[in-house]
Amino acid sequence: MPSPTSVTLAPMTDAHADDVLAIYQAGIDEGNATFETTAPTWPAFDEAKLPEHRFVALDEHGTVLGWVAASRVSDRCAYAGVVEHSVYVHPGARGRGVASALLKTLIESAEAAGVWTIQSGVFPENTASIALHERAGFRVIGTRERIGRHHGRWRDVLLLERRSTLID
């Protein structure tokens, strides 16, 4: 994975809330990132994401360039080592390796905590996200055809997963 220049990775905190939600909304507005139509409130976002598996990429001035966060897939004990993640980068910071660095950090964090599968759902049109994930060891395991309506049209979602090679 390429290394971004002048980027620091740090745990996501409440201090990053406004920037994180603004980047999320920018991704939502582009139309190929999520079924969501508006970013949640910070309390809702904070409650839904696992605190030990969420990070921000900061530039030399402390500005948030992007973020990654994971959520539980299920409360059932059989799925204790499975999380679903999202990764978003500010439009002006794309192409600099920010998403790759964030994803690498999430993978390391997850594996250190015993997570054996990281998964995500990606619209097939989001080719940049698919390529990013493939470079990080994710594979497409299936397509959920016409799984939901988005802005008045049916959308497919590719299911991507990365199985840990460290956890058996």
PDB file of C-alpha atoms in Angstrom:
ATOM      1  CA  MET A   1       0.000   0.000   0.000  1.00  0.00           C
ATOM      2  CA  PRO A   2       1.365   3.453  -0.801  1.00  0.00           C
ATOM      3  CA  SER A   3       2.521   5.618   2.089  1.00  0.00           C
ATOM      4  CA  PRO A   4       0.958   9.081   2.291  1.00  0.00           C
ATOM      5  CA  THR A   5       3.264  12.007   2.898  1.00  0.00           C
ATOM      6  CA  SER A   6       2.773  14.217   5.955  1.00  0.00           C
ATOM      7  CA  VAL A   7      -0.080  12.158   7.388  1.00  0.00           C
ATOM      8  CA  THR A   8      -0.449  11.064  10.995  1.00  0.00           C
ATOM      9  CA  LEU A   9      -2.876   8.332  11.984  1.00  0.00           C
ATOM     10  CA  ALA A  10      -4.588   8.699  15.338  1.00  0.00           C
ATOM     11  CA  PRO A  11      -7.534   7.264  17.246  1.00  0.00           C
ATOM     12  CA  MET A  12     -10.767   9.068  16.394  1.00  0.00           C
ATOM     13  CA  THR A  13     -12.065  11.223  19.249  1.00  0.00           C
ATOM     14  CA  ASP A  14     -14.936  13.620  19.877  1.00  0.00           C
ATOM     15  CA  ALA A  15     -12.597  16.440  18.831  1.00  0.00           C
ATOM     16  CA  HIS A  16     -12.717  15.074  15.256  1.00  0.00           C
ATOM     17  CA  ALA A  17     -16.507  14.854  15.122  1.00  0.00           C
ATOM     18  CA  ASP A  18     -17.269  17.824  12.864  1.00  0.00           C
ATOM     19  CA  ASP A  19     -14.581  16.924  10.312  1.00  0.00           C
ATOM     20  CA  VAL A  20     -15.473  13.224  10.325  1.00  0.00           C
ATOM     21  CA  LEU A  21     -19.160  13.945   9.722  1.00  0.00           C
ATOM     22  CA  ALA A  22     -18.383  16.527   7.023  1.00  0.00           C
ATOM     23  CA  ILE A  23     -16.196  13.997   5.163  1.00  0.00           C
ATOM     24  CA  TYR A  24     -18.933  11.391   5.570  1.00  0.00           C
ATOM     25  CA  GLN A  25     -21.514  13.816   4.140  1.00  0.00           C
ATOM     26  CA  ALA A  26     -19.227  14.611   1.197  1.00  0.00           C
ATOM     27  CA  GLY A  27     -19.043  10.895   0.405  1.00  0.00           C
ATOM     28  CA  ILE A  28     -22.808  10.562   0.766  1.00  0.00           C
ATOM     29  CA  ASP A  29     -23.360  13.515  -1.569  1.00  0.00           C
ATOM     30  CA  GLU A  30     -21.254  11.900  -4.313  1.00  0.00           C
ATOM     31  CA  GLY A  31     -23.849   9.118  -4.521  1.00  0.00           C
ATOM     32  CA  ASN A  32     -21.745   5.931  -4.682  1.00  0.00           C
ATOM     33  CA  ALA A  33     -20.614   5.436  -1.099  1.00  0.00           C
ATOM     34  CA  THR A  34     -23.665   4.408   0.925  1.00  0.00           C
ATOM     35  CA  PHE A  35     -27.428   4.100   0.984  1.00  0.00           C
ATOM     36  CA  GLU A  36     -27.459   6.835   3.638  1.00  0.00           C
ATOM     37  CA  THR A  37     -28.671  10.237   2.488  1.00  0.00           C
ATOM     38  CA  THR A  38     -27.385  12.278   5.414  1.00  0.00           C
ATOM     39  CA  ALA A  39     -24.634  11.831   7.970  1.00  0.00           C
ATOM     40  CA  PRO A  40     -25.844  10.884  11.440  1.00  0.00           C
ATOM     41  CA  THR A  41     -25.438  13.000  14.510  1.00  0.00           C
ATOM     42  CA  TRP A  42     -22.169  12.540  16.354  1.00  0.00           C
ATOM     43  CA  PRO A  43     -23.838  10.709  19.286  1.00  0.00           C
ATOM     44  CA  ALA A  44     -25.430   8.223  16.858  1.00  0.00           C
ATOM     45  CA  PHE A  45     -22.152   7.741  14.960  1.00  0.00           C
ATOM     46  CA  ASP A  46     -20.199   7.407  18.201  1.00  0.00           C
ATOM     47  CA  GLU A  47     -22.577   4.782  19.577  1.00  0.00           C
ATOM     48  CA  ALA A  48     -22.541   2.705  16.384  1.00  0.00           C
ATOM     49  CA  LYS A  49     -18.757   2.499  15.936  1.00  0.00           C
ATOM     50  CA  LEU A  50     -16.355   0.433  18.009  1.00  0.00           C
ATOM     51  CA  PRO A  51     -14.070   2.862  19.869  1.00  0.00           C
ATOM     52  CA  GLU A  52     -11.005   0.612  19.557  1.00  0.00           C
ATOM     53  CA  HIS A  53     -11.350   0.355  15.771  1.00  0.00           C
ATOM     54  CA  ARG A  54     -11.785   3.901  14.503  1.00  0.00           C
ATOM     55  CA  PHE A  55      -9.021   6.163  13.287  1.00  0.00           C
ATOM     56  CA  VAL A  56      -8.422   9.456  11.523  1.00  0.00           C
ATOM     57  CA  ALA A  57      -5.689  10.581   9.166  1.00  0.00           C
ATOM     58  CA  LEU A  58      -4.430  14.060  10.027  1.00  0.00           C
ATOM     59  CA  ASP A  59      -2.285  16.431   7.991  1.00  0.00           C
ATOM     60  CA  GLU A  60       0.594  18.418   9.474  1.00  0.00           C
ATOM     61  CA  HIS A  61      -1.891  21.037  10.745  1.00  0.00           C
ATOM     62  CA  GLY A  62      -4.159  18.507  12.459  1.00  0.00           C
ATOM     63  CA  THR A  63      -6.868  18.688   9.800  1.00  0.00           C
ATOM     64  CA  VAL A  64      -8.764  15.441   9.297  1.00  0.00           C
ATOM     65  CA  LEU A  65      -8.102  14.049   5.804  1.00  0.00           C
ATOM     66  CA  GLY A  66     -10.074  10.849   6.234  1.00  0.00           C
ATOM     67  CA  TRP A  67     -11.373   8.251   8.640  1.00  0.00           C
ATOM     68  CA  VAL A  68     -12.030   4.554   9.060  1.00  0.00           C
ATOM     69  CA  ALA A  69     -14.368   2.919  11.578  1.00  0.00           C
ATOM     70  CA  ALA A  70     -15.770  -0.524  12.296  1.00  0.00           C
ATOM     71  CA  SER A  71     -19.031  -1.771  13.760  1.00  0.00           C
ATOM     72  CA  ARG A  72     -20.140  -5.094  15.145  1.00  0.00           C
ATOM     73  CA  VAL A  73     -21.870  -7.340  12.642  1.00  0.00           C
ATOM     74  CA  SER A  74     -23.837  -9.168  15.319  1.00  0.00           C
ATOM     75  CA  ASP A  75     -24.085  -9.561  19.076  1.00  0.00           C
ATOM     76  CA  ARG A  76     -24.068 -13.348  18.685  1.00  0.00           C
ATOM     77  CA  CYS A  77     -20.874 -14.853  20.121  1.00  0.00           C
ATOM     78  CA  ALA A  78     -20.185 -16.802  16.906  1.00  0.00           C
ATOM     79  CA  TYR A  79     -19.609 -13.458  15.169  1.00  0.00           C
ATOM     80  CA  ALA A  80     -17.378 -11.934  17.861  1.00  0.00           C
ATOM     81  CA  GLY A  81     -14.465 -11.769  15.412  1.00  0.00           C
ATOM     82  CA  VAL A  82     -16.364 -10.213  12.526  1.00  0.00           C
ATOM     83  CA  VAL A  83     -16.697  -6.468  11.932  1.00  0.00           C
ATOM     84  CA  GLU A  84     -18.003  -4.290   9.132  1.00  0.00           C
ATOM     85  CA  HIS A  85     -16.097  -1.143   8.270  1.00  0.00           C
ATOM     86  CA  SER A  86     -16.309   2.117   6.366  1.00  0.00           C
ATOM     87  CA  VAL A  87     -13.468   4.271   5.075  1.00  0.00           C
ATOM     88  CA  TYR A  88     -13.908   7.817   3.777  1.00  0.00           C
ATOM     89  CA  VAL A  89     -11.382  10.384   2.519  1.00  0.00           C
ATOM     90  CA  HIS A  90     -11.897  14.097   1.971  1.00  0.00           C
ATOM     91  CA  PRO A  91     -12.222  14.715  -1.794  1.00  0.00           C
ATOM     92  CA  GLY A  92      -9.179  17.023  -1.736  1.00  0.00           C
ATOM     93  CA  ALA A  93      -6.993  14.370  -0.096  1.00  0.00           C
ATOM     94  CA  ARG A  94      -7.680  11.474  -2.448  1.00  0.00           C
ATOM     95  CA  GLY A  95      -4.911   9.824  -4.432  1.00  0.00           C
ATOM     96  CA  ARG A  96      -2.326  10.355  -1.677  1.00  0.00           C
ATOM     97  CA  GLY A  97      -2.521   6.963   0.040  1.00  0.00           C
ATOM     98  CA  VAL A  98      -4.715   8.198   2.892  1.00  0.00           C
ATOM     99  CA  ALA A  99      -7.335   5.454   2.496  1.00  0.00           C
ATOM    100  CA  SER A 100      -4.660   2.764   2.225  1.00  0.00           C
ATOM    101  CA  ALA A 101      -2.987   3.966   5.411  1.00  0.00           C
ATOM    102  CA  LEU A 102      -6.305   4.077   7.248  1.00  0.00           C
ATOM    103  CA  LEU A 103      -7.273   0.595   6.092  1.00  0.00           C
ATOM    104  CA  LYS A 104      -3.851  -0.802   7.062  1.00  0.00           C
ATOM    105  CA  THR A 105      -4.254   0.686  10.542  1.00  0.00           C
ATOM    106  CA  LEU A 106      -7.730  -0.799  10.911  1.00  0.00           C
ATOM    107  CA  ILE A 107      -6.503  -4.233   9.814  1.00  0.00           C
ATOM    108  CA  GLU A 108      -3.657  -4.120  12.354  1.00  0.00           C
ATOM    109  CA  SER A 109      -6.004  -2.968  15.124  1.00  0.00           C
ATOM    110  CA  ALA A 110      -8.595  -5.609  14.303  1.00  0.00           C
ATOM    111  CA  GLU A 111      -6.110  -8.468  14.125  1.00  0.00           C
ATOM    112  CA  ALA A 112      -4.489  -7.403  17.401  1.00  0.00           C
ATOM    113  CA  ALA A 113      -7.965  -7.652  18.973  1.00  0.00           C
ATOM    114  CA  GLY A 114      -8.659 -11.114  17.539  1.00  0.00           C
ATOM    115  CA  VAL A 115     -10.927 -10.054  14.679  1.00  0.00           C
ATOM    116  CA  TRP A 116     -10.737 -12.690  11.942  1.00  0.00           C
ATOM    117  CA  THR A 117     -13.004 -11.113   9.316  1.00  0.00           C
ATOM    118  CA  ILE A 118     -13.404  -7.505   8.212  1.00  0.00           C
ATOM    119  CA  GLN A 119     -16.208  -6.980   5.737  1.00  0.00           C
ATOM    120  CA  SER A 120     -17.822  -4.182   3.800  1.00  0.00           C
ATOM    121  CA  GLY A 121     -20.555  -3.562   1.254  1.00  0.00           C
ATOM    122  CA  VAL A 122     -19.561  -1.463  -1.756  1.00  0.00           C
ATOM    123  CA  PHE A 123     -21.578  -0.270  -4.735  1.00  0.00           C
ATOM    124  CA  PRO A 124     -20.111  -1.835  -7.923  1.00  0.00           C
ATOM    125  CA  GLU A 125     -19.781   1.660  -9.415  1.00  0.00           C
ATOM    126  CA  ASN A 126     -17.326   2.625  -6.664  1.00  0.00           C
ATOM    127  CA  THR A 127     -14.354   1.202  -8.529  1.00  0.00           C
ATOM    128  CA  ALA A 128     -11.795   3.184  -6.519  1.00  0.00           C
ATOM    129  CA  SER A 129     -13.041   1.613  -3.275  1.00  0.00           C
ATOM    130  CA  ILE A 130     -13.040  -1.862  -4.791  1.00  0.00           C
ATOM    131  CA  ALA A 131      -9.445  -1.432  -6.004  1.00  0.00           C
ATOM    132  CA  LEU A 132      -8.369  -0.057  -2.600  1.00  0.00           C
ATOM    133  CA  HIS A 133      -9.858  -3.042  -0.819  1.00  0.00           C
ATOM    134  CA  GLU A 134      -8.377  -5.567  -3.224  1.00  0.00           C
ATOM    135  CA  ARG A 135      -4.903  -4.053  -2.673  1.00  0.00           C
ATOM    136  CA  ALA A 136      -5.475  -4.512   1.077  1.00  0.00           C
ATOM    137  CA  GLY A 137      -6.281  -8.214   0.700  1.00  0.00           C
ATOM    138  CA  PHE A 138     -10.079  -8.046   0.481  1.00  0.00           C
ATOM    139  CA  ARG A 139     -11.954 -10.157  -2.024  1.00  0.00           C
ATOM    140  CA  VAL A 140     -15.423  -9.910  -3.499  1.00  0.00           C
ATOM    141  CA  ILE A 141     -17.421 -12.809  -2.107  1.00  0.00           C
ATOM    142  CA  GLY A 142     -20.747 -12.045  -3.745  1.00  0.00           C
ATOM    143  CA  THR A 143     -23.266  -9.555  -5.029  1.00  0.00           C
ATOM    144  CA  ARG A 144     -26.491  -8.626  -3.321  1.00  0.00           C
ATOM    145  CA  GLU A 145     -28.563  -7.777  -6.375  1.00  0.00           C
ATOM    146  CA  ARG A 146     -31.100  -4.964  -6.168  1.00  0.00           C
ATOM    147  CA  ILE A 147     -30.746  -5.007  -2.383  1.00  0.00           C
ATOM    148  CA  GLY A 148     -32.080  -1.516  -1.849  1.00  0.00           C
ATOM    149  CA  ARG A 149     -33.405   1.603  -3.510  1.00  0.00           C
ATOM    150  CA  HIS A 150     -31.161   4.652  -3.586  1.00  0.00           C
ATOM    151  CA  HIS A 151     -32.373   7.944  -5.018  1.00  0.00           C
ATOM    152  CA  GLY A 152     -35.233   6.142  -6.748  1.00  0.00           C
ATOM    153  CA  ARG A 153     -33.305   3.280  -8.331  1.00  0.00           C
ATOM    154  CA  TRP A 154     -32.371  -0.236  -7.307  1.00  0.00           C
ATOM    155  CA  ARG A 155     -28.711  -0.720  -6.374  1.00  0.00           C
ATOM    156  CA  ASP A 156     -26.516  -3.781  -6.119  1.00  0.00           C
ATOM    157  CA  VAL A 157     -23.933  -4.117  -3.360  1.00  0.00           C
ATOM    158  CA  LEU A 158     -20.730  -6.142  -3.618  1.00  0.00           C
ATOM    159  CA  LEU A 159     -19.803  -7.964  -0.423  1.00  0.00           C
ATOM    160  CA  LEU A 160     -16.101  -7.710   0.309  1.00  0.00           C
ATOM    161  CA  GLU A 161     -14.222  -9.466   3.079  1.00  0.00           C
ATOM    162  CA  ARG A 162     -10.713  -9.858   4.357  1.00  0.00           C
ATOM    163  CA  ARG A 163      -9.924 -12.948   6.372  1.00  0.00           C
ATOM    164  CA  SER A 164      -7.001 -12.664   8.751  1.00  0.00           C
ATOM    165  CA  THR A 165      -4.014 -14.831   8.009  1.00  0.00           C
ATOM    166  CA  LEU A 166      -2.884 -14.464  11.622  1.00  0.00           C
ATOM    167  CA  ILE A 167      -5.964 -15.783  13.372  1.00  0.00           C
ATOM    168  CA  ASP A 168      -7.022 -19.403  12.955  1.00  0.00           C
TER     169      ASP A 168
END
